[in-house]
Amino acid sequence: MADGALSIRDLRAGYGQLDILNGVTLDIAAGEFVALMGPNGAGKSTLLKTLYGMTTVKGGEILWNGRDISRLRSRAILGEGISFVPQGRCNFPLMTVDENLQMAAYTLRDAKMKADRDYVYELFPILRTRSRTIAGNMSGGEQQLLEVAMAVLQRPKVLLVDEPSVGLSPTATSIVFDELLRINAAGQTILLVEQNTKKAMQVASRAVILRLGVVIWDGKPADITHDELGELFMTGRMRGEAADGKQEGLSGEGGKS
Ligand SMILES: Nc1ncnc2c1ncn2[C@@H]1O[C@H](COP(=O)(O)OP(=O)(O)O)[C@@H](O)[C@H]1O
Ligand SMILES: [Mg+2]
């Protein structure tokens, strides 16, 4: 299996006794920009948390470069090259941008991976201009960018980002998405959970829809309209598709499973 490939097989996970993911199967190749969407409570955040070792795994596997990492702890997963930007922003609002990045660098275990802040400033010039600004005084978009930068400092092979646009103005959202697009163009693999479907469909190379803890659609953004997406969110089905997922009155494949 190619380096940097993530293969999620029939993953079942949740919180204690509570099952949230009911058999998620999903492959992510190196370099992809995948948008994970779905209604509230579908399990999107739970999937990211599970990939980052923060939930109880009940079954299935998460193959990373061909090896099952589903039972590793977050620390080890970070060491494997998977970084997570959880929902919400600004870990250290009273510190400057530069100090925040120093804090992120402290978490690096491997001395040779101890990335300097220059690396991040080269990637995100906006942050360089803000290096001495108190993080909590920046705009929401800039704060979210700082969170992404702190994760990118670890030089991850895969970046998991949970709803970066929540609470952001359209302009701030565009800043964050433009930067995500830019680092993806430079090779960064991204799995993004996003409620702003319109925006997500513009930037992602692939869209995955999760509902009730399973993947119900997986394809290219161009292959689904906004209305179809809404219908999938609401009903779990495409128009003209019977409840069992087969298309009515037509042969051939129905909406992608
Ligand atoms: N820490 C937790 N403990 C118990 N249940 C949780 C926890 N976090 C989320 N849940 C439940 O898991 C389900 C899926 O939540 P989540 O993954 O956050 O959905 P999404 O991100 O798609 O909106 C919800 O029913 C939610 O209440
Ligand atoms: Mg969520």
mmCIF file of C-alpha atoms and ligand atoms in Angstrom:
data_model
loop_
_atom_site.group_PDB
_atom_site.id
_atom_site.type_symbol
_atom_site.label_atom_id
_atom_site.label_comp_id
_atom_site.label_asym_id
_atom_site.label_seq_id
_atom_site.Cartn_x
_atom_site.Cartn_y
_atom_site.Cartn_z
ATOM 1 C CA MET A 1 0.000 0.000 0.000
ATOM 2 C CA ALA A 2 1.251 3.465 -0.903
ATOM 3 C CA ASP A 3 2.897 5.573 1.752
ATOM 4 C CA GLY A 4 0.418 7.912 3.374
ATOM 5 C CA ALA A 5 -2.663 5.898 2.406
ATOM 6 C CA LEU A 6 -5.430 5.527 4.959
ATOM 7 C CA SER A 7 -7.824 2.636 4.622
ATOM 8 C CA ILE A 8 -10.753 2.464 7.009
ATOM 9 C CA ARG A 9 -12.456 -0.940 7.008
ATOM 10 C CA ASP A 10 -15.883 -1.577 8.569
ATOM 11 C CA LEU A 11 -14.979 0.644 11.492
ATOM 12 C CA ARG A 12 -17.227 0.454 14.537
ATOM 13 C CA ALA A 13 -16.583 2.848 17.367
ATOM 14 C CA GLY A 14 -18.236 5.033 19.957
ATOM 15 C CA TYR A 15 -18.101 6.226 23.518
ATOM 16 C CA GLY A 16 -18.085 3.476 26.123
ATOM 17 C CA GLN A 17 -21.127 1.306 25.440
ATOM 18 C CA LEU A 18 -22.566 3.765 22.958
ATOM 19 C CA ASP A 19 -21.988 2.876 19.296
ATOM 20 C CA ILE A 20 -21.774 5.828 16.914
ATOM 21 C CA LEU A 21 -19.827 4.527 13.911
ATOM 22 C CA ASN A 22 -21.658 1.495 12.535
ATOM 23 C CA GLY A 23 -19.248 0.144 9.955
ATOM 24 C CA VAL A 24 -17.455 2.963 8.194
ATOM 25 C CA THR A 25 -15.456 1.986 5.120
ATOM 26 C CA LEU A 26 -13.401 4.682 3.448
ATOM 27 C CA ASP A 27 -10.098 4.907 1.601
ATOM 28 C CA ILE A 28 -8.047 8.064 1.450
ATOM 29 C CA ALA A 29 -5.067 8.218 -0.860
ATOM 30 C CA ALA A 30 -2.033 10.414 -0.342
ATOM 31 C CA GLY A 31 -2.608 13.925 -1.656
ATOM 32 C CA GLU A 32 -6.399 13.822 -1.588
ATOM 33 C CA PHE A 33 -8.588 16.583 -0.183
ATOM 34 C CA VAL A 34 -11.665 14.811 1.144
ATOM 35 C CA ALA A 35 -14.653 16.681 2.543
ATOM 36 C CA LEU A 36 -16.657 14.687 5.064
ATOM 37 C CA MET A 37 -20.203 15.953 5.312
ATOM 38 C CA GLY A 38 -23.513 14.859 6.755
ATOM 39 C CA PRO A 39 -26.277 15.926 9.117
ATOM 40 C CA ASN A 40 -25.678 16.879 12.699
ATOM 41 C CA GLY A 41 -24.951 13.890 14.880
ATOM 42 C CA ALA A 42 -23.983 11.693 11.908
ATOM 43 C CA GLY A 43 -20.697 10.819 13.554
ATOM 44 C CA LYS A 44 -18.331 13.042 11.565
ATOM 45 C CA SER A 45 -16.448 14.349 14.585
ATOM 46 C CA THR A 46 -16.513 10.861 16.063
ATOM 47 C CA LEU A 47 -14.820 9.513 12.935
ATOM 48 C CA LEU A 48 -12.031 12.107 13.161
ATOM 49 C CA LYS A 49 -11.659 11.448 16.898
ATOM 50 C CA THR A 50 -11.532 7.715 16.229
ATOM 51 C CA LEU A 51 -8.818 8.172 13.611
ATOM 52 C CA TYR A 52 -6.937 10.099 16.283
ATOM 53 C CA GLY A 53 -7.357 7.418 18.952
ATOM 54 C CA MET A 54 -9.874 9.263 21.109
ATOM 55 C CA THR A 55 -12.858 6.884 21.153
ATOM 56 C CA THR A 56 -13.568 3.241 21.936
ATOM 57 C CA VAL A 57 -13.012 1.041 18.875
ATOM 58 C CA LYS A 58 -15.354 -1.974 18.790
ATOM 59 C CA GLY A 59 -14.459 -3.499 15.458
ATOM 60 C CA GLY A 60 -12.987 -3.078 12.008
ATOM 61 C CA GLU A 61 -9.642 -1.542 11.299
ATOM 62 C CA ILE A 62 -7.796 1.599 10.331
ATOM 63 C CA LEU A 63 -4.985 0.607 8.025
ATOM 64 C CA TRP A 64 -2.188 3.119 7.770
ATOM 65 C CA ASN A 65 0.442 2.168 5.225
ATOM 66 C CA GLY A 66 -0.990 -1.321 5.531
ATOM 67 C CA ARG A 67 -0.778 -1.561 9.336
ATOM 68 C CA ASP A 68 -3.749 -1.448 11.745
ATOM 69 C CA ILE A 69 -3.500 1.652 13.953
ATOM 70 C CA SER A 70 -7.060 1.566 15.312
ATOM 71 C CA ARG A 71 -5.947 0.733 18.841
ATOM 72 C CA LEU A 72 -3.100 3.226 19.111
ATOM 73 C CA ARG A 73 -3.275 6.235 21.400
ATOM 74 C CA SER A 74 -3.299 9.804 20.090
ATOM 75 C CA ARG A 75 0.354 10.357 20.906
ATOM 76 C CA ALA A 76 1.406 7.360 18.835
ATOM 77 C CA ILE A 77 -0.937 8.327 16.022
ATOM 78 C CA LEU A 78 0.596 11.798 15.924
ATOM 79 C CA GLY A 79 3.962 10.069 15.696
ATOM 80 C CA GLU A 80 2.640 8.109 12.714
ATOM 81 C CA GLY A 81 2.049 11.380 10.892
ATOM 82 C CA ILE A 82 -1.635 12.038 11.505
ATOM 83 C CA SER A 83 -2.517 15.434 13.028
ATOM 84 C CA PHE A 84 -5.890 16.590 14.281
ATOM 85 C CA VAL A 85 -7.362 20.087 14.447
ATOM 86 C CA PRO A 86 -10.399 19.733 16.720
ATOM 87 C CA GLN A 87 -13.413 22.010 16.561
ATOM 88 C CA GLY A 88 -13.088 25.382 18.299
ATOM 89 C CA ARG A 89 -10.182 27.699 18.138
ATOM 90 C CA CYS A 90 -7.185 29.152 19.842
ATOM 91 C CA ASN A 91 -5.498 26.983 22.421
ATOM 92 C CA PHE A 92 -3.584 29.814 24.085
ATOM 93 C CA PRO A 93 -5.508 33.044 23.434
ATOM 94 C CA LEU A 94 -3.365 35.171 25.771
ATOM 95 C CA MET A 95 -0.095 34.219 24.088
ATOM 96 C CA THR A 96 1.281 35.648 20.865
ATOM 97 C CA VAL A 97 1.114 33.745 17.603
ATOM 98 C CA ASP A 98 4.803 32.976 17.929
ATOM 99 C CA GLU A 99 4.392 31.608 21.454
ATOM 100 C CA ASN A 100 1.478 29.444 20.344
ATOM 101 C CA LEU A 101 3.683 27.920 17.662
ATOM 102 C CA GLN A 102 6.415 27.330 20.235
ATOM 103 C CA MET A 103 3.897 25.478 22.385
ATOM 104 C CA ALA A 104 3.007 23.280 19.421
ATOM 105 C CA ALA A 105 6.692 22.615 18.783
ATOM 106 C CA TYR A 106 7.160 21.427 22.396
ATOM 107 C CA THR A 107 4.835 18.531 21.705
ATOM 108 C CA LEU A 108 7.183 17.229 19.021
ATOM 109 C CA ARG A 109 8.931 14.217 20.381
ATOM 110 C CA ASP A 110 11.455 13.526 17.698
ATOM 111 C CA ALA A 111 14.278 16.063 17.763
ATOM 112 C CA LYS A 112 14.859 15.872 14.048
ATOM 113 C CA MET A 113 11.181 16.583 13.462
ATOM 114 C CA LYS A 114 11.375 19.643 15.633
ATOM 115 C CA ALA A 115 10.175 21.922 12.922
ATOM 116 C CA ASP A 116 11.049 25.562 13.205
ATOM 117 C CA ARG A 117 8.444 28.222 13.052
ATOM 118 C CA ASP A 118 9.958 29.487 9.827
ATOM 119 C CA TYR A 119 8.566 26.446 8.086
ATOM 120 C CA VAL A 120 5.071 27.405 9.182
ATOM 121 C CA TYR A 121 5.607 31.077 8.422
ATOM 122 C CA GLU A 122 6.675 30.150 4.910
ATOM 123 C CA LEU A 123 3.535 28.101 4.486
ATOM 124 C CA PHE A 124 1.284 30.737 6.040
ATOM 125 C CA PRO A 125 2.692 34.214 5.372
ATOM 126 C CA ILE A 126 -0.393 35.757 7.026
ATOM 127 C CA LEU A 127 0.804 34.361 10.345
ATOM 128 C CA ARG A 128 4.287 35.778 9.921
ATOM 129 C CA THR A 129 2.838 39.261 9.746
ATOM 130 C CA ARG A 130 0.976 38.431 12.962
ATOM 131 C CA SER A 131 3.775 36.715 14.862
ATOM 132 C CA ARG A 132 3.760 39.192 17.774
ATOM 133 C CA THR A 133 0.016 39.620 17.939
ATOM 134 C CA ILE A 134 -1.833 38.178 20.922
ATOM 135 C CA ALA A 135 -3.643 35.226 19.364
ATOM 136 C CA GLY A 136 -6.964 35.972 21.039
ATOM 137 C CA ASN A 137 -6.993 39.437 19.475
ATOM 138 C CA MET A 138 -6.822 38.140 15.910
ATOM 139 C CA SER A 139 -9.832 37.628 13.690
ATOM 140 C CA GLY A 140 -11.611 34.295 13.916
ATOM 141 C CA GLY A 141 -10.212 33.256 10.556
ATOM 142 C CA GLU A 142 -6.659 34.013 11.602
ATOM 143 C CA GLN A 143 -7.150 32.127 14.870
ATOM 144 C CA GLN A 144 -8.425 29.115 12.969
ATOM 145 C CA LEU A 145 -5.456 29.356 10.642
ATOM 146 C CA LEU A 146 -3.159 29.351 13.666
ATOM 147 C CA GLU A 147 -4.785 26.118 14.853
ATOM 148 C CA VAL A 148 -4.173 24.572 11.450
ATOM 149 C CA ALA A 149 -0.598 25.856 11.487
ATOM 150 C CA MET A 150 0.023 24.288 14.912
ATOM 151 C CA ALA A 151 -1.052 20.942 13.504
ATOM 152 C CA VAL A 152 0.942 21.434 10.301
ATOM 153 C CA LEU A 153 4.043 22.153 12.378
ATOM 154 C CA GLN A 154 4.117 18.429 13.079
ATOM 155 C CA ARG A 155 4.576 17.918 9.328
ATOM 156 C CA PRO A 156 1.724 15.428 9.195
ATOM 157 C CA LYS A 157 1.094 13.108 6.286
ATOM 158 C CA VAL A 158 -2.625 13.444 6.906
ATOM 159 C CA LEU A 159 -4.326 16.484 8.389
ATOM 160 C CA LEU A 160 -7.717 15.993 10.043
ATOM 161 C CA VAL A 161 -9.697 19.238 10.402
ATOM 162 C CA ASP A 162 -13.065 19.491 12.163
ATOM 163 C CA GLU A 163 -15.428 22.286 11.067
ATOM 164 C CA PRO A 164 -12.978 25.179 10.775
ATOM 165 C CA SER A 165 -15.646 27.555 9.462
ATOM 166 C CA VAL A 166 -17.963 27.428 12.487
ATOM 167 C CA GLY A 167 -18.638 30.966 13.676
ATOM 168 C CA LEU A 168 -16.554 32.553 10.935
ATOM 169 C CA SER A 169 -17.693 35.279 8.568
ATOM 170 C CA PRO A 170 -17.734 34.390 4.859
ATOM 171 C CA THR A 171 -14.510 36.365 4.375
ATOM 172 C CA ALA A 172 -12.760 34.610 7.261
ATOM 173 C CA THR A 173 -14.015 31.261 5.995
ATOM 174 C CA SER A 174 -12.518 32.008 2.587
ATOM 175 C CA ILE A 175 -9.143 32.788 4.140
ATOM 176 C CA VAL A 176 -9.062 29.424 5.911
ATOM 177 C CA PHE A 177 -10.274 27.465 2.895
ATOM 178 C CA ASP A 178 -7.865 29.202 0.529
ATOM 179 C CA GLU A 179 -4.986 28.238 2.809
ATOM 180 C CA LEU A 180 -6.191 24.635 3.052
ATOM 181 C CA LEU A 181 -6.381 24.511 -0.738
ATOM 182 C CA ARG A 182 -2.892 25.895 -0.997
ATOM 183 C CA ILE A 183 -1.289 23.357 1.340
ATOM 184 C CA ASN A 184 -3.210 20.571 -0.386
ATOM 185 C CA ALA A 185 -1.822 21.757 -3.728
ATOM 186 C CA ALA A 186 1.627 21.451 -2.134
ATOM 187 C CA GLY A 187 0.860 17.801 -1.333
ATOM 188 C CA GLN A 188 -0.837 17.866 2.075
ATOM 189 C CA THR A 189 -3.486 15.141 2.414
ATOM 190 C CA ILE A 190 -6.577 16.584 4.116
ATOM 191 C CA LEU A 191 -9.708 15.077 5.625
ATOM 192 C CA LEU A 192 -12.013 17.988 6.368
ATOM 193 C CA VAL A 193 -15.321 17.848 8.231
ATOM 194 C CA GLU A 194 -17.420 20.763 7.056
ATOM 195 C CA GLN A 195 -20.991 21.942 7.565
ATOM 196 C CA ASN A 196 -20.621 24.646 4.923
ATOM 197 C CA THR A 197 -21.299 22.193 2.101
ATOM 198 C CA LYS A 198 -21.131 24.798 -0.646
ATOM 199 C CA LYS A 199 -17.643 25.838 0.391
ATOM 200 C CA ALA A 200 -16.514 22.266 0.997
ATOM 201 C CA MET A 201 -17.656 21.190 -2.459
ATOM 202 C CA GLN A 202 -15.639 24.029 -3.990
ATOM 203 C CA VAL A 203 -12.334 23.027 -2.458
ATOM 204 C CA ALA A 204 -12.439 19.259 -1.971
ATOM 205 C CA SER A 205 -11.441 16.767 -4.626
ATOM 206 C CA ARG A 206 -13.823 14.228 -3.139
ATOM 207 C CA ALA A 207 -16.983 14.334 -1.071
ATOM 208 C CA VAL A 208 -18.024 11.703 1.438
ATOM 209 C CA ILE A 209 -21.395 11.759 3.157
ATOM 210 C CA LEU A 210 -21.871 10.141 6.514
ATOM 211 C CA ARG A 211 -25.287 9.437 7.990
ATOM 212 C CA LEU A 212 -26.151 7.440 11.095
ATOM 213 C CA GLY A 213 -22.570 6.288 11.374
ATOM 214 C CA VAL A 214 -22.155 4.890 7.860
ATOM 215 C CA VAL A 215 -20.906 6.280 4.545
ATOM 216 C CA ILE A 216 -23.911 6.717 2.249
ATOM 217 C CA TRP A 217 -22.242 8.539 -0.656
ATOM 218 C CA ASP A 218 -18.683 8.843 -1.888
ATOM 219 C CA GLY A 219 -17.741 10.625 -5.083
ATOM 220 C CA LYS A 220 -16.559 13.738 -6.827
ATOM 221 C CA PRO A 221 -18.211 17.042 -5.901
ATOM 222 C CA ALA A 222 -19.088 17.537 -9.590
ATOM 223 C CA ASP A 223 -21.162 14.336 -9.497
ATOM 224 C CA ILE A 224 -23.727 15.623 -7.040
ATOM 225 C CA THR A 225 -25.908 18.733 -7.048
ATOM 226 C CA HIS A 226 -26.595 20.877 -4.025
ATOM 227 C CA ASP A 227 -30.215 19.680 -3.962
ATOM 228 C CA GLU A 228 -29.202 16.039 -4.125
ATOM 229 C CA LEU A 229 -26.818 16.618 -1.276
ATOM 230 C CA GLY A 230 -29.584 18.153 0.816
ATOM 231 C CA GLU A 231 -31.857 15.232 0.057
ATOM 232 C CA LEU A 232 -29.180 12.756 1.071
ATOM 233 C CA PHE A 233 -28.728 14.602 4.351
ATOM 234 C CA MET A 234 -32.451 14.503 5.051
ATOM 235 C CA THR A 235 -33.478 11.083 3.840
ATOM 236 C CA GLY A 236 -30.271 9.162 3.302
ATOM 237 C CA ARG A 237 -31.417 8.501 -0.270
ATOM 238 C CA MET A 238 -31.339 10.069 -3.702
ATOM 239 C CA ARG A 239 -34.565 10.946 -5.483
ATOM 240 C CA GLY A 240 -36.089 7.900 -7.143
ATOM 241 C CA GLU A 241 -34.152 5.563 -4.939
ATOM 242 C CA ALA A 242 -36.067 3.011 -2.884
ATOM 243 C CA ALA A 243 -35.541 2.666 0.844
ATOM 244 C CA ASP A 244 -33.259 -0.320 0.347
ATOM 245 C CA GLY A 245 -30.865 1.834 -1.654
ATOM 246 C CA LYS A 246 -31.763 0.367 -5.075
ATOM 247 C CA GLN A 247 -32.952 2.709 -7.760
ATOM 248 C CA GLU A 248 -36.593 2.305 -8.718
ATOM 249 C CA GLY A 249 -37.527 1.401 -12.258
ATOM 250 C CA LEU A 250 -34.027 1.594 -13.641
ATOM 251 C CA SER A 251 -31.381 -0.974 -14.182
ATOM 252 C CA GLY A 252 -27.735 -0.171 -13.627
ATOM 253 C CA GLU A 253 -26.231 1.291 -10.539
ATOM 254 C CA GLY A 254 -28.181 3.683 -8.389
ATOM 255 C CA GLY A 255 -26.672 6.609 -6.564
ATOM 256 C CA LYS A 256 -23.278 5.564 -5.374
ATOM 257 C CA SER A 257 -23.646 3.405 -2.333
HETATM 258 N N1 LIG B 1 -18.031 12.375 24.235
HETATM 259 C C1 LIG B 1 -19.196 11.826 23.883
HETATM 260 N N2 LIG B 1 -19.825 10.939 24.705
HETATM 261 C C2 LIG B 1 -21.008 10.391 24.348
HETATM 262 N N3 LIG B 1 -21.645 10.647 23.194
HETATM 263 C C3 LIG B 1 -21.079 11.508 22.345
HETATM 264 C C4 LIG B 1 -19.826 12.148 22.645
HETATM 265 N N4 LIG B 1 -19.501 12.959 21.616
HETATM 266 C C5 LIG B 1 -20.499 12.827 20.704
HETATM 267 N N5 LIG B 1 -21.443 11.967 21.145
HETATM 268 C C6 LIG B 1 -22.647 11.553 20.414
HETATM 269 O O1 LIG B 1 -22.243 10.928 19.202
HETATM 270 C C7 LIG B 1 -23.156 11.235 18.158
HETATM 271 C C8 LIG B 1 -22.372 11.723 16.970
HETATM 272 O O2 LIG B 1 -21.739 12.937 17.336
HETATM 273 P P1 LIG B 1 -20.673 13.642 16.424
HETATM 274 O O3 LIG B 1 -19.670 12.671 15.974
HETATM 275 O O4 LIG B 1 -20.189 14.833 17.173
HETATM 276 O O5 LIG B 1 -21.572 14.083 15.175
HETATM 277 P P2 LIG B 1 -21.286 15.166 14.019
HETATM 278 O O6 LIG B 1 -19.879 15.643 14.162
HETATM 279 O O7 LIG B 1 -21.543 14.424 12.742
HETATM 280 O O8 LIG B 1 -22.304 16.233 14.214
HETATM 281 C C9 LIG B 1 -24.147 12.240 18.716
HETATM 282 O O9 LIG B 1 -25.339 11.550 19.023
HETATM 283 C C10 LIG B 1 -23.475 12.752 19.956
HETATM 284 O O10 LIG B 1 -24.417 13.081 20.934
HETATM 285 MG MG MG B 2 -19.065 17.454 14.651
#
